[in-house]
Coordinates of C-alpha atoms and ligand atoms in Angstrom, one line a residue:
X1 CA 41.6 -10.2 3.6
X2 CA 43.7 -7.4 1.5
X3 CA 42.0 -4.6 0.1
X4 CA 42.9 -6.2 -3.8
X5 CA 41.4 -9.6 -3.3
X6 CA 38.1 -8.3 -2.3
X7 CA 35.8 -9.3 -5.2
X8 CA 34.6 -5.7 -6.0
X9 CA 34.6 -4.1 -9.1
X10 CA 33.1 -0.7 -9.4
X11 CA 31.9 1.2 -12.7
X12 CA 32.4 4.7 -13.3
X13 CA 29.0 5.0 -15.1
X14 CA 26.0 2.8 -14.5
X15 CA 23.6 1.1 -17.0
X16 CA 21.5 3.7 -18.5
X17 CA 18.2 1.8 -17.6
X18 CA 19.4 2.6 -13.9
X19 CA 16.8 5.6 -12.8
X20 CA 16.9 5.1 -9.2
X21 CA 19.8 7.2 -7.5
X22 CA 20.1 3.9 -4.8
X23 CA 20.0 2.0 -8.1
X24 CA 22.6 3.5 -9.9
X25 CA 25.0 3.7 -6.8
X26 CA 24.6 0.0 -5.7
X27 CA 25.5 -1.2 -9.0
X28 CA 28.7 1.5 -9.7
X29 CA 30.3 0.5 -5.8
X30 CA 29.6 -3.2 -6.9
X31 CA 27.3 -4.2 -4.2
X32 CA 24.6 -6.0 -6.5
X33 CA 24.6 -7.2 -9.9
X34 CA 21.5 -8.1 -11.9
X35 CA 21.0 -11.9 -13.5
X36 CA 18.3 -10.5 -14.9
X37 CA 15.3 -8.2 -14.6
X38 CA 14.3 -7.9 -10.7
X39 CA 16.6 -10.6 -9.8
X40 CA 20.1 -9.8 -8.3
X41 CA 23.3 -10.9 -6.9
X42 CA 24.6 -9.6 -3.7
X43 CA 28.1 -9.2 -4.5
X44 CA 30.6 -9.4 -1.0
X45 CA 29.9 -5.6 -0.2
X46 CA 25.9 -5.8 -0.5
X47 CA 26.1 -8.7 1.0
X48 CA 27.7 -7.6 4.0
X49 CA 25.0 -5.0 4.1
X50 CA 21.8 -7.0 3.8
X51 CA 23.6 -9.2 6.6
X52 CA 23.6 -6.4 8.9
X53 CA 19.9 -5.5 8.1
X54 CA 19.5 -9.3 9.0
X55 CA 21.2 -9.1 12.8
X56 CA 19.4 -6.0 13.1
X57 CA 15.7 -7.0 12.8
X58 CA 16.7 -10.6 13.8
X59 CA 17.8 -9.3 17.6
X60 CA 14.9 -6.9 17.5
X61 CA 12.6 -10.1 16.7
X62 CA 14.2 -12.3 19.4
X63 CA 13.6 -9.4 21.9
X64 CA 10.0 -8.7 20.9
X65 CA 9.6 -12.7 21.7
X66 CA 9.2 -14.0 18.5
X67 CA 10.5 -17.4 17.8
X68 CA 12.7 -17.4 13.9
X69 CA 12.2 -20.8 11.9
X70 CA 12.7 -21.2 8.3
X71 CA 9.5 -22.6 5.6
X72 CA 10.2 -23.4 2.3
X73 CA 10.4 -21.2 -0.6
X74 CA 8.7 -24.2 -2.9
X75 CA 5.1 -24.4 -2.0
X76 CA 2.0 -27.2 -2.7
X77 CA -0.7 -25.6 -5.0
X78 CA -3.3 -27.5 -2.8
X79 CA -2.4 -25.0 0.4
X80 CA -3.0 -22.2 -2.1
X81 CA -6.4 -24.0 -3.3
X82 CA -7.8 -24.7 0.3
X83 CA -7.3 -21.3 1.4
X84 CA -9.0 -19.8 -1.8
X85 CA -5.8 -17.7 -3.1
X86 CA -4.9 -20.0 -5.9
X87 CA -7.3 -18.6 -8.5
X88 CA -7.0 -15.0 -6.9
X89 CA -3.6 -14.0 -7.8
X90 CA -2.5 -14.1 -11.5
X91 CA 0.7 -14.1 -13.2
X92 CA 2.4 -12.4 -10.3
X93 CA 2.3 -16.0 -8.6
X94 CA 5.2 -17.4 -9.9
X95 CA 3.8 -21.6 -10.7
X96 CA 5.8 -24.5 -11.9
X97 CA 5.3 -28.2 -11.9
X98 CA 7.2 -30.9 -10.3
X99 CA 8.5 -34.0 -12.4
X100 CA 5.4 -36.1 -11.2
X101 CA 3.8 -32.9 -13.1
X102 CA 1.9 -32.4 -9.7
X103 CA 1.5 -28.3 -8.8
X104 CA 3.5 -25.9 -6.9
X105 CA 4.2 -22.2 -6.3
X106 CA 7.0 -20.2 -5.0
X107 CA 6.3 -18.2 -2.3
X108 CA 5.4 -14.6 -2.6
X109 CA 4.1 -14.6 1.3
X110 CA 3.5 -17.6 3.6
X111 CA 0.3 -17.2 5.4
X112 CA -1.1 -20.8 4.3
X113 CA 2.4 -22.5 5.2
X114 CA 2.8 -21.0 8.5
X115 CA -1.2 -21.5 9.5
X116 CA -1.2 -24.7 8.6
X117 CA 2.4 -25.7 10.6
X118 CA 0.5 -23.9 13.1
X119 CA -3.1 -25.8 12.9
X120 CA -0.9 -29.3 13.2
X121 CA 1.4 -28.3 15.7
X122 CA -0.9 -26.1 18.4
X123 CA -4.0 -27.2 19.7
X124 CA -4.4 -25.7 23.3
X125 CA -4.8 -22.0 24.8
X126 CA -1.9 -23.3 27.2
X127 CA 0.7 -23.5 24.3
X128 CA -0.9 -19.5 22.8
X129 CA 0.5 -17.0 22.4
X130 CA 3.2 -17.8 19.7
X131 CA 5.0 -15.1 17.1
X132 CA 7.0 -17.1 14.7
X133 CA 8.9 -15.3 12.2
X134 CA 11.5 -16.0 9.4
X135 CA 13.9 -13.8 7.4
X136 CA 13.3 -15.5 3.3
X137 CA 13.2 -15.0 0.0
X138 CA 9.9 -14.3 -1.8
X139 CA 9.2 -14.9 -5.2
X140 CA 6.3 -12.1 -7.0
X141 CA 6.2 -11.8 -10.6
X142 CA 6.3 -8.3 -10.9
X143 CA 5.1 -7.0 -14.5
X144 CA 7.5 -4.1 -14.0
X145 CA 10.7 -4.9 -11.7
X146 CA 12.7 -1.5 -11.2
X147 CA 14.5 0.7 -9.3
X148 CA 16.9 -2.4 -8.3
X149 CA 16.2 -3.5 -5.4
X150 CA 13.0 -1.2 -4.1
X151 CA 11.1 -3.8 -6.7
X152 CA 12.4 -7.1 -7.6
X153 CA 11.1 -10.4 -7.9
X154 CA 13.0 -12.2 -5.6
X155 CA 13.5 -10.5 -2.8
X156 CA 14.4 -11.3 1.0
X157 CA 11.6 -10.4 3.7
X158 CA 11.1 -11.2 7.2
X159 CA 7.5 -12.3 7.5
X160 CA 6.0 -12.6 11.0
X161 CA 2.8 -14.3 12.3
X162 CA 1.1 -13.8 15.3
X163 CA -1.2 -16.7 16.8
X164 CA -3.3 -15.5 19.9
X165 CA -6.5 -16.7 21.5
X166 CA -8.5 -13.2 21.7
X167 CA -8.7 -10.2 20.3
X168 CA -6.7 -8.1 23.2
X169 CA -3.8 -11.1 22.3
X170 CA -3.7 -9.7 19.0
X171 CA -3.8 -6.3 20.2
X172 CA -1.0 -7.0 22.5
X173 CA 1.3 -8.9 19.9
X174 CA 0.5 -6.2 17.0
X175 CA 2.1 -3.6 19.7
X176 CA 4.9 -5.4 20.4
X177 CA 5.6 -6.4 17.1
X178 CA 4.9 -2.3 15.9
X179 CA 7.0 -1.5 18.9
X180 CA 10.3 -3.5 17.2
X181 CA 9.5 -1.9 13.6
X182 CA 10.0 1.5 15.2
X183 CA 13.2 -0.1 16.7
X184 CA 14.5 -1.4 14.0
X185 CA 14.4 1.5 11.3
X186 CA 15.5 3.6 14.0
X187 CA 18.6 1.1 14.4
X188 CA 18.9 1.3 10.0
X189 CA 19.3 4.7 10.2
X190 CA 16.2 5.6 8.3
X191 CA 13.4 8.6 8.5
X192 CA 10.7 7.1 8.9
X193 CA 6.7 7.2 9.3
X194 CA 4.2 4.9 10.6
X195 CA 1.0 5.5 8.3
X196 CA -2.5 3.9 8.5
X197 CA -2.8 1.9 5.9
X198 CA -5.4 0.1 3.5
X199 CA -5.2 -3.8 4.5
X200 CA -5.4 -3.9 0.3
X201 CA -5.8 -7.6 -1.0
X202 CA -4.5 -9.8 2.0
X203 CA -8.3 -8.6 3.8
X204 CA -7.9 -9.0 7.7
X205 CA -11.1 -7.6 10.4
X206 CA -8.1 -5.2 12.6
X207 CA -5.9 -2.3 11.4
X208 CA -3.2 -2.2 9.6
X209 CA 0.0 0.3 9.2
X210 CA 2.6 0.6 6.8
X211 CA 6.0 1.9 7.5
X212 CA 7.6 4.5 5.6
X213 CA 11.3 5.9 4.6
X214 CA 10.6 9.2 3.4
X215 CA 12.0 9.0 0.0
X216 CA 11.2 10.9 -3.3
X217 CA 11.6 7.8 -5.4
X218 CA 8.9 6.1 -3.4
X219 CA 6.0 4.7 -4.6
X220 CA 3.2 5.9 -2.3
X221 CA 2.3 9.2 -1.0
X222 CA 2.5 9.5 2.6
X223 CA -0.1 12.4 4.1
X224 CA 0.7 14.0 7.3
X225 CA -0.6 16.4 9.3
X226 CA 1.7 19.8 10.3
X227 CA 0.7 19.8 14.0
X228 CA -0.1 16.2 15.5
X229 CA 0.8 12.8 14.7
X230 CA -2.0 11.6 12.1
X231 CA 0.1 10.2 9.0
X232 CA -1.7 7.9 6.4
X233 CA -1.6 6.0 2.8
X234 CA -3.2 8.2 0.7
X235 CA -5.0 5.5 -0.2
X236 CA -6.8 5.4 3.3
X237 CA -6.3 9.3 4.5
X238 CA -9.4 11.7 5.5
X239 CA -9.4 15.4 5.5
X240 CA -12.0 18.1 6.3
X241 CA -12.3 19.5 2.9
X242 CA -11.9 23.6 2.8
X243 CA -14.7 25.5 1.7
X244 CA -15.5 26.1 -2.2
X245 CA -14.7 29.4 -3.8
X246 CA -19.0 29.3 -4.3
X247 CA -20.0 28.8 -0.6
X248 CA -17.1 31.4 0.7
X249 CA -18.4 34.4 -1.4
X250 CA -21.6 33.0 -0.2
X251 CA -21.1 32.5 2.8
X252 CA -24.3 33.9 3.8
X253 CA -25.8 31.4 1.4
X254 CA -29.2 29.8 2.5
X255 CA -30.7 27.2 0.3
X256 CA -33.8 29.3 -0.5
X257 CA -31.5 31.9 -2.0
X258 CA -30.2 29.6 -4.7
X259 CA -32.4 30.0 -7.4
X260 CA -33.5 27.2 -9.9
X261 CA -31.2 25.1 -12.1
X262 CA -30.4 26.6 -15.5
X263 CA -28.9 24.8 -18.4
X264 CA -26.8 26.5 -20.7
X265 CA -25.1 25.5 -23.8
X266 CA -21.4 24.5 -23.4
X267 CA -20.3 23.1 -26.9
X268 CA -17.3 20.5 -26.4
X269 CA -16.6 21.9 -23.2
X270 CA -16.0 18.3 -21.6
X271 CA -13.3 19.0 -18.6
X272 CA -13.2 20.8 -15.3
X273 CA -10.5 23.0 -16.8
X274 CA -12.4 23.8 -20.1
X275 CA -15.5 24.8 -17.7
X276 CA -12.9 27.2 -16.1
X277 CA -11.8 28.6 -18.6
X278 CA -15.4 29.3 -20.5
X279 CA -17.5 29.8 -17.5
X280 CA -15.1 31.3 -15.1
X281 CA -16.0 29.1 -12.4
X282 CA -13.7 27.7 -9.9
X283 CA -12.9 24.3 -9.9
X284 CA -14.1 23.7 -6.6
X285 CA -17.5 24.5 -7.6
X286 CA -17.8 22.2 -9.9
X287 CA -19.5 18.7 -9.1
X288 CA -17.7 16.3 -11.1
X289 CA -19.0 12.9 -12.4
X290 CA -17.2 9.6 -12.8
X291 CA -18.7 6.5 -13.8
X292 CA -17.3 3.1 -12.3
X293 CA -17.9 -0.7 -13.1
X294 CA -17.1 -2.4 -9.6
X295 CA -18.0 -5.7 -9.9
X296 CA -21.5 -6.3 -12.0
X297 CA -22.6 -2.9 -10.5
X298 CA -22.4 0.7 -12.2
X299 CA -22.5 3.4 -10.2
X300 CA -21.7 7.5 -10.9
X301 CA -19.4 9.2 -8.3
X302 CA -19.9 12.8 -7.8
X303 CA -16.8 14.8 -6.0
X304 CA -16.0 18.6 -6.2
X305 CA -13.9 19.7 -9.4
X306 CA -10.8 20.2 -7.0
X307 CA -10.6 17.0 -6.0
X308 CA -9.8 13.4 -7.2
X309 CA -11.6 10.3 -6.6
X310 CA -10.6 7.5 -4.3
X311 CA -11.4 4.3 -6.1
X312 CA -10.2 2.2 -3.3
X313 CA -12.8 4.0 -0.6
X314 CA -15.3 3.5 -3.5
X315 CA -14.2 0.0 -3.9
X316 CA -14.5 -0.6 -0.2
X317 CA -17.8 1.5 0.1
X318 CA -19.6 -1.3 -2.2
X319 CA -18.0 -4.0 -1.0
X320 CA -16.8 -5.0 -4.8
X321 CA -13.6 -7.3 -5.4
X322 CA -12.8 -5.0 -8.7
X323 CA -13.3 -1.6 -9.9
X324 CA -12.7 0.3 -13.2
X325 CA -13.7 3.6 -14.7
X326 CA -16.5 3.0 -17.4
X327 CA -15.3 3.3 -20.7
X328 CA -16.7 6.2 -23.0
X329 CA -18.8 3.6 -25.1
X330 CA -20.3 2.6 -21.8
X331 CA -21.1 5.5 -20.4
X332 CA -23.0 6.6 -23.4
X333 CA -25.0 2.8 -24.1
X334 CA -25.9 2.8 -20.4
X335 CA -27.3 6.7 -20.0
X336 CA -27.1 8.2 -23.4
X337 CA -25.2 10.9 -22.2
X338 CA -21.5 11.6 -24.3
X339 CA -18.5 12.1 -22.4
X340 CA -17.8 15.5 -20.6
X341 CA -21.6 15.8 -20.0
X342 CA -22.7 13.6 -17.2
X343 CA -24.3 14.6 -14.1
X344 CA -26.0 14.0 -11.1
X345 CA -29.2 15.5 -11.8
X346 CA -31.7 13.2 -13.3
X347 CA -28.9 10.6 -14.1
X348 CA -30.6 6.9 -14.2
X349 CA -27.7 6.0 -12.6
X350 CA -26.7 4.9 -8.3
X351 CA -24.9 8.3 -8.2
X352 CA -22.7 8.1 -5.0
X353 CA -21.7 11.6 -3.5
X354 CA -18.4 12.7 -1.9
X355 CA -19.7 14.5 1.5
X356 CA -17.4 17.7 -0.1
X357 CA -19.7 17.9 -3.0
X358 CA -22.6 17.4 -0.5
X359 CA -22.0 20.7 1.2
X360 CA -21.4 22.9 -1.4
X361 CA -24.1 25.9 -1.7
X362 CA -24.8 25.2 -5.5
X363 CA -22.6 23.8 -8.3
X364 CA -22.3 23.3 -11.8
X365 CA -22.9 19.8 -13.2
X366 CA -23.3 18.3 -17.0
X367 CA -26.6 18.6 -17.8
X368 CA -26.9 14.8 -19.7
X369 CA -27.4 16.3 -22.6
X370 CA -24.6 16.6 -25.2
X371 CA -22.7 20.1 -25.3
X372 CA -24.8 21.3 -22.4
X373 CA -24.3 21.7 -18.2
X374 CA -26.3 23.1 -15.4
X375 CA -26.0 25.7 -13.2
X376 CA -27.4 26.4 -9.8
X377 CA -27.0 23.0 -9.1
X378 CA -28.1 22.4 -5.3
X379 CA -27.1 18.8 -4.0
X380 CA -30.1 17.7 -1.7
X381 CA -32.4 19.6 -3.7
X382 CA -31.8 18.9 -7.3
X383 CA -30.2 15.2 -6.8
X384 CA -30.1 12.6 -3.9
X385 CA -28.2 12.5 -1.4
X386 CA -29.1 9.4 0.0
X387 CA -25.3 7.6 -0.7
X388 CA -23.1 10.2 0.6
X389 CA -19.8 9.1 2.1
X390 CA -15.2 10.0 2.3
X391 CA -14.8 9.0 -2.1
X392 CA -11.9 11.4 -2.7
X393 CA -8.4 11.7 -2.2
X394 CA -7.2 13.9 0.8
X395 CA -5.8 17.5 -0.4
X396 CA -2.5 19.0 0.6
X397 CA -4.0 21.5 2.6
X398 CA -6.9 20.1 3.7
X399 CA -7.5 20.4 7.4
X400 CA -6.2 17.3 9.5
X401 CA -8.9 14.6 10.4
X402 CA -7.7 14.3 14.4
X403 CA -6.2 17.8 15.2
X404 CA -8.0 21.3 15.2
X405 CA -5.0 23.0 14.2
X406 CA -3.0 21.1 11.7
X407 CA -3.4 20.9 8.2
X408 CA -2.1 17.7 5.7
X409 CA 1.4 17.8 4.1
X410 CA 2.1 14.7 1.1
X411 CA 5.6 13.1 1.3
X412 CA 7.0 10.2 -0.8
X413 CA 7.6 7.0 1.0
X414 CA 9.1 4.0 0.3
X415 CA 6.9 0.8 2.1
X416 CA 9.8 -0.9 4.1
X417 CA 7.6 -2.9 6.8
X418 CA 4.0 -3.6 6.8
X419 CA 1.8 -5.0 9.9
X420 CA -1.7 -6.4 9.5
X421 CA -4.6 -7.1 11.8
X422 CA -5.8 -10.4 10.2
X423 CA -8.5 -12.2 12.4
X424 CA -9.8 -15.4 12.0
X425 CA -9.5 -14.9 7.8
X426 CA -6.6 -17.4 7.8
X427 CA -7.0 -19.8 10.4
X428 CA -11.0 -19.8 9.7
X429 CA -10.2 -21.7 6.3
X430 CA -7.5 -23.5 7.1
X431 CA -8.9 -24.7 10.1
X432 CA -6.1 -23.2 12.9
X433 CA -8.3 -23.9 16.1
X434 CA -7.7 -24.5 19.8
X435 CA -9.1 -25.9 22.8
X436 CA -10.1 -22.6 25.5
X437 CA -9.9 -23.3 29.3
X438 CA -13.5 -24.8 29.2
X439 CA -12.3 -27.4 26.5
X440 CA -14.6 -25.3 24.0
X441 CA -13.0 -25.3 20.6
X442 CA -11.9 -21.5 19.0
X443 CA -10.5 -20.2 16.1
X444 CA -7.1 -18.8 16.8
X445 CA -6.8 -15.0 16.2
X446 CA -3.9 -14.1 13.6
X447 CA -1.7 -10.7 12.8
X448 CA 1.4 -10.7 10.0
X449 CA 4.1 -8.7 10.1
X450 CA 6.5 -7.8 6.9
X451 CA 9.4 -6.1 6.4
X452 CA 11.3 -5.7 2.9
X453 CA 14.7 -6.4 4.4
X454 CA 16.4 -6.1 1.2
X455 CA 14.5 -3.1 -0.1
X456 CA 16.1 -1.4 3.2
X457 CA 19.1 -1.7 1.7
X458 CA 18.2 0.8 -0.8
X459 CA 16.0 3.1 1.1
X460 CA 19.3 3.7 3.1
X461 CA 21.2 4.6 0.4
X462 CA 18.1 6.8 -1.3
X463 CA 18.6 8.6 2.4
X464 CA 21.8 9.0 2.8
X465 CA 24.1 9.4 -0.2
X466 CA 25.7 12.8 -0.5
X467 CA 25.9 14.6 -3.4
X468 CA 29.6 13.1 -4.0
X469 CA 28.1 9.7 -3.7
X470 CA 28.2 9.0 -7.5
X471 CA 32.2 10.6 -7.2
X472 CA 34.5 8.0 -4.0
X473 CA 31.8 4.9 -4.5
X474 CA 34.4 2.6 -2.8
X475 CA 34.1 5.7 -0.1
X476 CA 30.4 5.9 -0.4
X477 CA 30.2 2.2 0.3
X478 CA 32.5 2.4 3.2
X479 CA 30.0 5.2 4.6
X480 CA 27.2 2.6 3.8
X481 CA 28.4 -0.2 5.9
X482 CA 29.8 2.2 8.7
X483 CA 26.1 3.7 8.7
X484 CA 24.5 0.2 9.0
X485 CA 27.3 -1.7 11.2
X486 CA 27.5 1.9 13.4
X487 CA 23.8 1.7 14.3
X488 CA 23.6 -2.3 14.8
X489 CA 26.3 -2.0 17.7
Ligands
9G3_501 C1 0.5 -13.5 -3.7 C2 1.2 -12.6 -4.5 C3 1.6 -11.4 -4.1 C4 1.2 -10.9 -2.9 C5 0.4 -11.7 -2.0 C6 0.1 -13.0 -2.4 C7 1.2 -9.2 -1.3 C8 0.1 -11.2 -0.7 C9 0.1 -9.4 0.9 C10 1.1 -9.9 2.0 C11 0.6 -9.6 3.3 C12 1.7 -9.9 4.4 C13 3.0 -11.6 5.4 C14 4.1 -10.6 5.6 C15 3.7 -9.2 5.5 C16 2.8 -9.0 4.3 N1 1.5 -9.6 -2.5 N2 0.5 -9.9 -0.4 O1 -0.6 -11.9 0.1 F1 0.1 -14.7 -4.1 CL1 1.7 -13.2 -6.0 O2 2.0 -10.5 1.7 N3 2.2 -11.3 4.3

């Protein structure tokens, strides 16, 4: 093929809606073109890259043991409806009707396909284990496709699904399958981190890690600590708090010494940083107050002034399917209290308490009562402590969770793979059982394993352009494909 017939035309600027630097060079060296919002052609030169990603995490599959077939894209509603999803996911499920007018989906994921291929196909211990896999395209509505390919709606993954007959199976395909993620991204070139993770909507009884390219465009936060190898979601990361400003100059500070609450008048002051400002107080002596709806129930959260809230460990804490923060009209129907001046003390509220606002000496909290706040606030003494519990986000700088030593750093991170623990939450309601050695029947136990093969395409590229990258593209996209193709020899 000559140089001039290739199909490649590059642009010298790229569309101004472009914000993402992999984004922006993709679409000036001609390697993707968009049909429309989150939806792309590979032109010749991506596509030559997203085949390499392809042989790369196919070999590393066939290695691992996993066996590659293909399910359809076009999916029965009724699989959806016996498994319980159907009504969960909203518009992001992409839904259309055949011409009998009878009720499909495209696939954003195929757990119900593969468990129920599985349920039909499998019905002894002898024929278990089995990791099938498949390297598709997935269909998910996003409200807000960007950044190319890091978010599209149709995008290609490889999905994975382990079928074993215990828990140690699982155990033992998870670390084989987690084993060939470190592989692969090795193999693509990337800097990467394997994070706990939240299992998020998709449930599952095991653990569950996400995979990480360090990347400043990334979506999640990525906290790590300096000394050993703890890494986590945000989303799921613990710390050991460092001590208030309050309870270091007291260090000394028994609870007898604190002396009663006071309230004192604090017109408009309604934020941590207002309370700063007019009380000279640091914010980490501060217990701040947030009211959630989760589900039906209201509760107040109480977490030091220097630190934000988790709502997903909230979330999880109450077992609730949604959560929200209370609106102001709410707040004030449900405890009479205006915004700015909530508190623990005396609130009719189920106040729940981070363990970092537990442990401080005394504090200063809204006092209920419009334009006023206490001060001397003792938790334990002056409010329950009876639903204490990890409700905040990790700090930079807190101290790490597993090590003595280390403390947490945040990175950006792009999710490029994704491995899940699932149980029996599957193939318990799709019926995916098997006869044991004693003819007894069991429910098999299932993991899932993703990666985002074509949102690897652009976490390389958000890696490793140079700063002339926007200058030679045809030369930048040479350096691409020699990058990929040098490390999938
Ligand atoms: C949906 C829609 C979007 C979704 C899902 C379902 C994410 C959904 C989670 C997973 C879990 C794993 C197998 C491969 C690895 C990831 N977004 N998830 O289940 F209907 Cl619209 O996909 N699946």
């Amino acid at each position: 093929m000559r140089q001039n017939q290739l199909m490649l035309s590059t642009l010298r600027e790229s569309p101004g809606d472009a914000e993402a630097i992999s984004h922006q060079l993709m679409l000036r060296a001609g390697y993707i073109r968009q049909v429309a919002a989150g939806i792309y052609t590979y032109m010749p030169l991506g596509r030559r890259v997203l085949r390499k990603v392809e042989e790369i995490v196919r070999e590393e599959m066939d290695r691992a043991g996993a066996q590659e077939l293909l399910m359809p894209a076009l999916q029965p509603a009724e699989l959806w409806k016996e498994s319980g999803r159907y009504g969960v996911y909203g518009p992001e499920l992409m839904r259309l009707q055949d011409r009998h007018e009878r009720e499909f989906a495209l696939g954003p994921t195929h757990e119900e396909v593969i468990t129920t291929l599985v349920r039909n196909e499998i019905n002894s211990y002898r024929r278990l284990p089995v990791t099938l896999y498949q390297i598709q395209t997935k269909f998910r509505d996003e409200r807000r496709p960007r950044f190319g390919l890091l978010r599209g709606r149709e995008f290609l993954m490889k999905d994975a699904y382990s079928f074993d007959t215990d828990w140690e199976g699982l155990d033992a395909s998870y670390q084989r399958m987690y084993k060939a993620y470190h592989r692969i991204f090795e193999r693509c070139g990337l800097n990467f981190r394997a994070v706990e993770a939240d299992a998020g909507a998709i449930g599952g009884e095991g653990g569950t890690h996400e995979f990480m390219a360090l990347a400043d465009i990334g979506e999640d936060t990525i906290a790590a600590c300096t000394h050993c190898g703890y890494s986590a979601n945000l989303e799921k990361a613990t710390s050991r708090a460092t001590t208030s400003a309050g309870s270091q100059a007291h260090a000394h500070n028994q609870a007898a010494s604190v002396p009663a609450i006071e309230k004192f008048h604090t017109p408009s002051i309604r934020t941590i940083d207002q309370l700063v400002q007019s009380v000279g107080a640091a914010a980490s002596d501060i217990l701040k107050t947030v009211v959630f709806v989760a589900d039906e129930q209201v509760v107040a959260v109480v977490v030091r002034g220097d630190h934000e809230i988790n709502e997903l460990k909230v979330k999880h804490y109450l077992g609730a399917e949604n959560i929200a923060i209370a609106d102001a009209e709410t707040v004030l129907r449900l405890t009479g209290v205006p915004t700015g001046f909530i508190g623990p003390v005396g609130l009719t509220l189920s106040v729940l308490v981070d363990q970092a606002a537990a442990e401080l000496a005394s504090g200063i909290a809204g006092a209920n009562e419009g334009d006023y706040h206490y001060r001397n606030v003792q938790p334990g003494r002056d409010f329950e402590l009876s639903r204490t519990g990890d409700f905040r986000n990790a700090a930079e700088g807190d101290c790490c969770p597993s090590c003595a030593d280390g403390t947490l750093q945040f990175y950006r991170g792009i999710e490029v793979g994704h491995v899940f623990k699932l149980g029996t939450k599957y193939s318990e309601k799709l019926g995916a059982q098997f006869l044991d050695a004693a003819g007894k029947s069991q429910t098999m136990i299932m993991g899932c394993y993703g990666i985002g093969v074509s949102r690897v395409l652009s976490a390389v590229v958000e890696q490793h352009y140079d700063a002339n990258g926007t200058g030679s593209s045809g030369q930048w996209g040479l350096r691409l494909i020699r990058c990929i193709s040098f490390q999938s020899r």
